[in-house]
Short mmCIF file of C-alpha atoms and ligand atoms in Angstrom, two decimals:
data_model
loop_
_atom_site.label_atom_id
_atom_site.label_comp_id
_atom_site.label_asym_id
_atom_site.label_seq_id
_atom_site.Cartn_x
_atom_site.Cartn_y
_atom_site.Cartn_z
CA UNK A 1 0.00 0.00 0.00
CA UNK A 2 2.86 2.37 0.84
CA UNK A 3 4.34 1.78 -2.58
CA UNK A 4 1.01 2.58 -4.21
CA UNK A 5 0.70 5.78 -2.17
CA UNK A 6 4.21 6.92 -3.05
CA UNK A 7 3.39 6.62 -6.77
CA UNK A 8 2.13 10.19 -6.80
CA UNK A 9 5.71 11.43 -6.29
CA UNK A 10 7.95 8.54 -7.33
CA UNK A 11 8.25 7.22 -10.90
CA UNK A 12 8.46 3.57 -9.86
CA UNK A 13 10.95 1.13 -8.44
CA UNK A 14 12.77 0.00 -11.60
CA UNK A 15 15.16 1.63 -14.08
CA UNK A 16 12.75 0.88 -16.95
CA UNK A 17 9.91 2.70 -15.15
CA UNK A 18 12.21 5.64 -14.58
CA UNK A 19 13.31 5.77 -18.23
CA UNK A 20 9.70 5.58 -19.44
CA UNK A 21 8.77 8.51 -17.15
CA UNK A 22 11.81 10.46 -18.39
CA UNK A 23 10.87 9.89 -22.01
CA UNK A 24 7.33 11.07 -21.32
CA UNK A 25 8.56 14.28 -19.64
CA UNK A 26 10.99 14.91 -22.53
CA UNK A 27 8.07 14.47 -24.93
CA UNK A 28 6.36 17.33 -23.09
CA UNK A 29 9.33 19.58 -23.88
CA UNK A 30 11.03 19.40 -20.48
CA UNK A 31 14.38 18.05 -19.33
CA UNK A 32 14.81 15.74 -16.37
CA UNK A 33 17.08 15.11 -13.42
CA UNK A 34 16.89 11.52 -12.24
CA UNK A 35 17.35 10.56 -8.62
CA UNK A 36 17.86 7.02 -7.40
CA UNK A 37 16.25 7.35 -3.99
CA UNK A 38 18.33 6.47 -0.98
CA UNK A 39 20.25 8.16 1.80
CA UNK A 40 22.51 7.32 4.73
CA UNK A 41 23.95 3.99 3.54
CA UNK A 42 25.74 2.13 6.32
CA UNK A 43 28.57 0.33 4.54
CA UNK A 44 31.01 0.73 1.65
CA UNK A 45 29.44 -2.04 -0.40
CA UNK A 46 26.04 -0.32 -0.44
CA UNK A 47 27.66 2.98 -1.44
CA UNK A 48 29.47 1.29 -4.33
CA UNK A 49 26.26 -0.40 -5.46
CA UNK A 50 24.40 2.93 -5.40
CA UNK A 51 27.13 4.48 -7.54
CA UNK A 52 27.05 1.55 -9.95
CA UNK A 53 23.39 2.22 -10.62
CA UNK A 54 24.17 5.87 -11.39
CA UNK A 55 26.86 4.76 -13.87
CA UNK A 56 24.26 2.53 -15.51
CA UNK A 57 21.80 5.45 -15.61
CA UNK A 58 24.33 7.76 -17.27
CA UNK A 59 24.95 5.11 -19.95
CA UNK A 60 21.25 4.43 -20.53
CA UNK A 61 20.41 8.14 -20.72
CA UNK A 62 23.12 8.52 -23.39
CA UNK A 63 22.17 5.37 -25.31
CA UNK A 64 18.50 6.34 -25.46
CA UNK A 65 19.31 9.98 -26.23
CA UNK A 66 17.25 11.25 -23.31
CA UNK A 67 17.48 14.85 -22.14
CA UNK A 68 18.41 14.14 -18.52
CA UNK A 69 21.15 14.50 -15.95
CA UNK A 70 21.49 12.92 -12.49
CA UNK A 71 20.95 14.09 -8.92
CA UNK A 72 22.45 12.28 -5.95
CA UNK A 73 22.86 12.55 -2.20
CA UNK A 74 26.32 12.28 -0.65
CA UNK A 75 25.04 10.14 2.26
CA UNK A 76 23.81 7.68 -0.39
CA UNK A 77 27.35 7.59 -1.78
CA UNK A 78 28.85 6.72 1.62
CA UNK A 79 29.61 10.12 3.19
CA UNK A 80 28.89 8.80 6.69
CA UNK A 81 30.86 5.60 6.09
CA UNK A 82 34.11 6.76 4.50
CA UNK A 83 34.61 10.29 3.19
CA UNK A 84 37.55 9.32 1.00
CA UNK A 85 35.54 6.57 -0.66
CA UNK A 86 32.61 8.95 -1.13
CA UNK A 87 34.92 11.47 -2.81
CA UNK A 88 36.27 8.79 -5.19
CA UNK A 89 32.78 7.56 -6.00
CA UNK A 90 31.33 10.98 -6.80
CA UNK A 91 34.45 12.02 -8.67
CA UNK A 92 34.10 8.86 -10.81
CA UNK A 93 30.50 9.82 -11.57
CA UNK A 94 31.47 13.39 -12.46
CA UNK A 95 34.15 12.01 -14.80
CA UNK A 96 31.56 9.74 -16.42
CA UNK A 97 29.15 12.68 -16.72
CA UNK A 98 31.88 14.74 -18.41
CA UNK A 99 32.54 11.90 -20.88
CA UNK A 100 28.89 11.69 -21.96
CA UNK A 101 28.31 15.44 -21.79
CA UNK A 102 26.01 15.18 -18.77
CA UNK A 103 26.00 16.71 -15.30
CA UNK A 104 25.85 15.63 -11.64
CA UNK A 105 23.77 17.63 -9.17
CA UNK A 106 24.66 17.05 -5.53
CA UNK A 107 21.40 17.38 -3.56
CA UNK A 108 21.51 19.22 -0.24
CA UNK A 109 20.55 17.28 2.89
CA UNK A 110 19.97 18.41 6.49
CA UNK A 111 22.20 21.05 8.13
CA UNK A 112 24.75 18.62 9.66
CA UNK A 113 25.83 18.04 6.04
CA UNK A 114 25.73 21.59 4.64
CA UNK A 115 29.39 22.54 5.00
CA UNK A 116 30.72 19.13 4.00
CA UNK A 117 28.50 19.02 0.93
CA UNK A 118 29.55 22.49 -0.21
CA UNK A 119 33.23 21.65 0.37
CA UNK A 120 32.76 18.53 -1.75
CA UNK A 121 31.15 20.45 -4.59
CA UNK A 122 33.87 23.12 -4.58
CA UNK A 123 36.54 20.42 -4.72
CA UNK A 124 34.78 18.40 -7.42
CA UNK A 125 34.25 21.52 -9.50
CA UNK A 126 38.02 22.11 -9.46
CA UNK A 127 38.55 18.63 -10.89
CA UNK A 128 35.54 18.57 -13.26
CA UNK A 129 34.64 22.19 -14.06
CA UNK A 130 31.03 22.70 -15.04
CA UNK A 131 30.10 19.05 -14.48
CA UNK A 132 29.02 19.23 -10.83
CA UNK A 133 26.49 21.57 -9.26
CA UNK A 134 25.35 22.50 -5.75
CA UNK A 135 21.98 23.02 -4.09
CA UNK A 136 21.28 26.02 -1.88
CA UNK A 137 18.38 26.13 0.59
CA UNK A 138 16.83 29.59 0.95
CA UNK A 139 15.65 28.83 4.51
CA UNK A 140 19.24 28.76 5.79
CA UNK A 141 20.51 32.11 7.07
CA UNK A 142 24.02 31.28 5.81
CA UNK A 143 22.90 30.79 2.20
CA UNK A 144 23.67 34.27 0.86
CA UNK A 145 27.35 33.85 1.76
CA UNK A 146 27.37 30.31 0.32
CA UNK A 147 25.89 31.64 -2.92
CA UNK A 148 28.60 34.31 -3.13
CA UNK A 149 31.32 31.68 -2.67
CA UNK A 150 29.83 29.38 -5.30
CA UNK A 151 29.33 32.21 -7.78
CA UNK A 152 32.94 33.33 -7.30
CA UNK A 153 33.88 29.93 -8.81
CA UNK A 154 31.04 30.00 -11.35
CA UNK A 155 29.51 26.84 -9.90
CA UNK A 156 25.98 26.01 -11.03
CA UNK A 157 23.36 26.23 -8.29
CA UNK A 158 19.89 24.78 -7.80
CA UNK A 159 18.00 27.10 -5.48
CA UNK A 160 15.24 25.52 -3.36
CA UNK A 161 13.48 26.57 -0.15
CA UNK A 162 14.72 23.57 1.87
CA UNK A 163 12.94 20.40 2.94
CA UNK A 164 14.31 19.55 6.41
CA UNK A 165 13.28 20.70 9.87
CA UNK A 166 15.94 23.20 10.97
CA UNK A 167 16.16 25.26 14.20
CA UNK A 168 15.59 29.04 14.41
CA UNK A 169 19.28 29.55 15.26
CA UNK A 170 20.24 28.73 11.67
CA UNK A 171 17.08 28.91 9.57
CA UNK A 172 14.27 31.34 8.82
CA UNK A 173 11.09 29.90 10.29
CA UNK A 174 8.40 32.03 8.69
CA UNK A 175 7.31 31.40 5.13
CA UNK A 176 7.47 35.11 4.35
CA UNK A 177 11.14 35.29 5.43
CA UNK A 178 12.10 32.17 3.49
CA UNK A 179 10.31 33.52 0.42
CA UNK A 180 11.99 36.94 0.71
CA UNK A 181 15.40 35.27 0.91
CA UNK A 182 14.49 33.05 -2.04
CA UNK A 183 13.67 36.08 -4.18
CA UNK A 184 16.86 37.87 -3.14
CA UNK A 185 19.03 34.83 -3.95
CA UNK A 186 17.21 34.24 -7.25
CA UNK A 187 18.15 37.74 -8.36
CA UNK A 188 21.80 37.09 -7.48
CA UNK A 189 21.74 33.87 -9.50
CA UNK A 190 20.01 35.33 -12.52
CA UNK A 191 22.45 38.23 -12.72
CA UNK A 192 25.53 35.99 -12.39
CA UNK A 193 25.74 34.83 -16.01
CA UNK A 194 26.00 31.20 -14.84
CA UNK A 195 23.29 28.64 -15.74
CA UNK A 196 21.24 27.93 -12.59
CA UNK A 197 18.06 26.09 -11.59
CA UNK A 198 15.20 27.90 -9.86
CA UNK A 199 13.51 24.98 -8.08
CA UNK A 200 10.11 25.89 -6.71
CA UNK A 201 6.37 25.37 -7.28
CA UNK A 202 5.57 28.73 -5.71
CA UNK A 203 3.56 30.68 -8.28
CA UNK A 204 4.31 34.08 -6.72
CA UNK A 205 8.04 33.46 -6.79
CA UNK A 206 7.87 32.13 -10.35
CA UNK A 207 5.93 35.20 -11.46
CA UNK A 208 8.46 37.46 -9.75
CA UNK A 209 11.33 35.54 -11.41
CA UNK A 210 9.97 35.77 -14.95
CA UNK A 211 9.21 39.49 -14.44
CA UNK A 212 12.75 40.08 -13.16
CA UNK A 213 14.29 38.16 -16.08
CA UNK A 214 12.28 40.19 -18.58
CA UNK A 215 13.09 43.51 -16.90
CA UNK A 216 16.81 42.68 -16.78
CA UNK A 217 16.78 41.26 -20.32
CA UNK A 218 18.00 37.87 -19.10
CA UNK A 219 17.16 35.40 -21.86
CA UNK A 220 14.97 32.36 -21.15
CA UNK A 221 17.91 30.10 -22.16
CA UNK A 222 20.10 31.53 -19.38
CA UNK A 223 18.45 29.51 -16.57
CA UNK A 224 15.83 26.85 -15.92
CA UNK A 225 12.91 26.31 -13.60
CA UNK A 226 12.82 22.99 -11.81
CA UNK A 227 9.92 21.13 -10.23
CA UNK A 228 9.32 17.74 -8.65
CA UNK A 229 7.66 14.87 -10.50
CA UNK A 230 3.95 14.79 -9.68
CA UNK A 231 3.69 18.38 -8.41
CA UNK A 232 2.03 21.24 -10.33
CA UNK A 233 2.14 19.60 -13.75
CA UNK A 234 -0.22 22.36 -14.95
CA UNK A 235 2.30 25.03 -13.99
CA UNK A 236 5.16 23.05 -15.56
CA UNK A 237 3.28 22.97 -18.86
CA UNK A 238 2.30 26.62 -18.72
CA UNK A 239 5.88 27.72 -18.21
CA UNK A 240 7.07 25.66 -21.19
CA UNK A 241 4.25 27.09 -23.29
CA UNK A 242 5.38 30.57 -22.29
CA UNK A 243 8.89 29.79 -23.54
CA UNK A 244 10.72 29.11 -20.25
CA UNK A 245 12.94 26.12 -19.58
CA UNK A 246 11.72 23.43 -17.21
CA UNK A 247 13.50 20.46 -15.64
CA UNK A 248 11.52 17.83 -13.75
CA UNK A 249 13.20 15.97 -10.89
CA UNK A 250 12.17 12.32 -11.14
CA UNK A 251 12.92 10.07 -8.18
CA UNK A 252 12.68 6.29 -8.40
CA UNK A 253 13.73 3.20 -6.50
CA UNK A 254 12.72 1.08 -3.58
CA UNK A 255 13.88 3.48 -0.87
CA UNK A 256 11.07 5.95 -1.39
CA UNK A 257 9.95 6.31 2.23
CA UNK A 258 11.93 9.38 3.54
CA UNK A 259 11.39 11.26 0.26
CA UNK A 260 7.66 10.49 0.33
CA UNK A 261 7.35 11.62 3.96
CA UNK A 262 9.07 14.96 3.18
CA UNK A 263 6.58 15.59 0.37
CA UNK A 264 3.64 14.81 2.68
CA UNK A 265 5.01 17.06 5.42
CA UNK A 266 5.31 20.00 3.01
CA UNK A 267 1.63 19.94 2.30
CA UNK A 268 -0.64 18.03 4.67
CA UNK A 269 -3.41 18.22 2.05
CA UNK A 270 -1.37 15.65 0.12
CA UNK A 271 -2.23 12.98 2.66
CA UNK A 272 -5.93 13.56 2.01
CA UNK A 273 -5.40 13.73 -1.75
CA UNK A 274 -3.52 10.46 -1.76
CA UNK A 275 -5.97 8.73 0.53
CA UNK A 276 -8.86 9.72 -1.77
CA UNK A 277 -7.09 8.55 -4.90
CA UNK A 278 -5.91 5.35 -3.32
CA UNK A 279 -9.43 3.98 -3.07
CA UNK A 280 -10.64 5.39 -6.38
CA UNK A 281 -10.51 3.35 -9.54
C1 LIG B 1 13.79 20.20 -8.45
C2 LIG B 1 13.79 20.25 -6.95
C3 LIG B 1 14.88 19.77 -6.26
C4 LIG B 1 14.92 19.88 -4.87
N1 LIG B 1 16.06 19.49 -4.19
C5 LIG B 1 16.14 19.70 -2.87
C6 LIG B 1 17.34 19.46 -2.15
O1 LIG B 1 18.37 19.05 -2.72
N2 LIG B 1 17.36 19.70 -0.81
C7 LIG B 1 16.25 20.17 -0.15
O2 LIG B 1 16.33 20.41 1.06
N3 LIG B 1 15.09 20.37 -0.80
C8 LIG B 1 15.01 20.15 -2.13
N4 LIG B 1 13.82 20.41 -2.78
C9 LIG B 1 12.56 20.62 -2.01
C10 LIG B 1 12.36 22.06 -1.66
O3 LIG B 1 13.32 22.47 -0.72
C11 LIG B 1 10.95 22.28 -1.05
O4 LIG B 1 10.81 21.51 0.08
C12 LIG B 1 9.81 21.97 -2.00
O5 LIG B 1 10.13 22.27 -3.32
C13 LIG B 1 8.56 22.80 -1.63
O6 LIG B 1 8.85 24.15 -1.69
P1 LIG B 1 8.27 25.16 -2.81
O7 LIG B 1 9.42 25.99 -3.26
O8 LIG B 1 7.58 24.44 -3.87
O9 LIG B 1 7.35 26.17 -2.02
P2 LIG B 1 6.18 26.01 -0.96
O10 LIG B 1 5.96 27.35 -0.39
O11 LIG B 1 6.42 24.87 -0.03
O12 LIG B 1 4.96 25.61 -1.88
C14 LIG B 1 4.42 26.47 -2.88
C15 LIG B 1 3.28 25.75 -3.57
O13 LIG B 1 3.83 24.63 -4.29
C16 LIG B 1 2.97 23.51 -4.21
N5 LIG B 1 3.65 22.44 -3.45
C17 LIG B 1 4.81 22.55 -2.77
N6 LIG B 1 5.16 21.37 -2.23
C18 LIG B 1 4.19 20.51 -2.57
C19 LIG B 1 3.97 19.13 -2.31
N7 LIG B 1 4.82 18.40 -1.59
N8 LIG B 1 2.85 18.57 -2.82
C20 LIG B 1 1.97 19.29 -3.54
N9 LIG B 1 2.12 20.59 -3.82
C21 LIG B 1 3.20 21.19 -3.34
C22 LIG B 1 1.72 23.98 -3.50
O14 LIG B 1 0.83 24.46 -4.49
C23 LIG B 1 2.24 25.14 -2.65
O15 LIG B 1 1.26 26.05 -2.33
C24 LIG B 1 13.78 20.39 -4.18
C25 LIG B 1 12.69 20.89 -4.88
C26 LIG B 1 12.68 20.85 -6.25
C27 LIG B 1 11.51 21.43 -6.98
#
């Protein structure tokens, strides 16, 4: 039943299901970032297996000429088990991405990992320029400084609001403060001349972003919007129709539970929506 419920946000459990979903999104004129769900592996073997699947994905994406890159979490690649191994694994993936003209996005996890993750991305960018990107969470008070540091190296950023529960000592708690920081950081990204991802389903922020881009004469090809699979498909399509770029983040795999719970927590109405649809046929 859990698997059935998660279907609203997760493309499936197999690589073939993921590739079919990717093809369908590409057909709608959008690119994709694929995410093999999983986090906090507990041994080196699991980390290596997770990486192996990403290598397979990079090859399949290339073979089938799909418009997609990959997103991964460092704790899924063994960050908590062996940092050196994690570095080798992600570096190997970035090298593979460079070979097939793709890109690796390093997702951002909870605040205990923020600094380590950013350090990793800076280091990987040195070795594989342009092939690795960071994620910045607008709810973190530190983010403006992190954005400045990343932009100084011309590292690509995905800007999101942030999905973890963080304390008031380090994170804005009110939606209006998070949104204001999001808008401020978006402007910094758009003016940087580097290709970034504006990852949100927030219509007000999207409206503000397109207005800013037009006013500043920033072309639609200079950045992309990003949204999650299964959320605001109407808005995704409208943006593409209006000439903006859209990338859909498609998660898949058997370890869907933490991802699914974060999506439910963001919008309690989802629980009701899913419950209703679960018993409908
Ligand atoms: C492409 C992408 C990648 C992301 N990567 C990361 C990451 O690496 N690290 C991280 O911490 N977070 C990540 N996130 C999640 C992000 O931080 C937010 O938790 C999530 O996107 C909800 O915030 P919002 O910007 O859509 O705005 P909100 O203010 O939360 O929502 C605005 C509107 O969007 C719609 N909406 C938002 N969430 C949902 C939902 N779950 N179900 C249905 N409708 C919804 C609703 O209409 C809502 O009114 C990512 C998000 C996206 C789109």
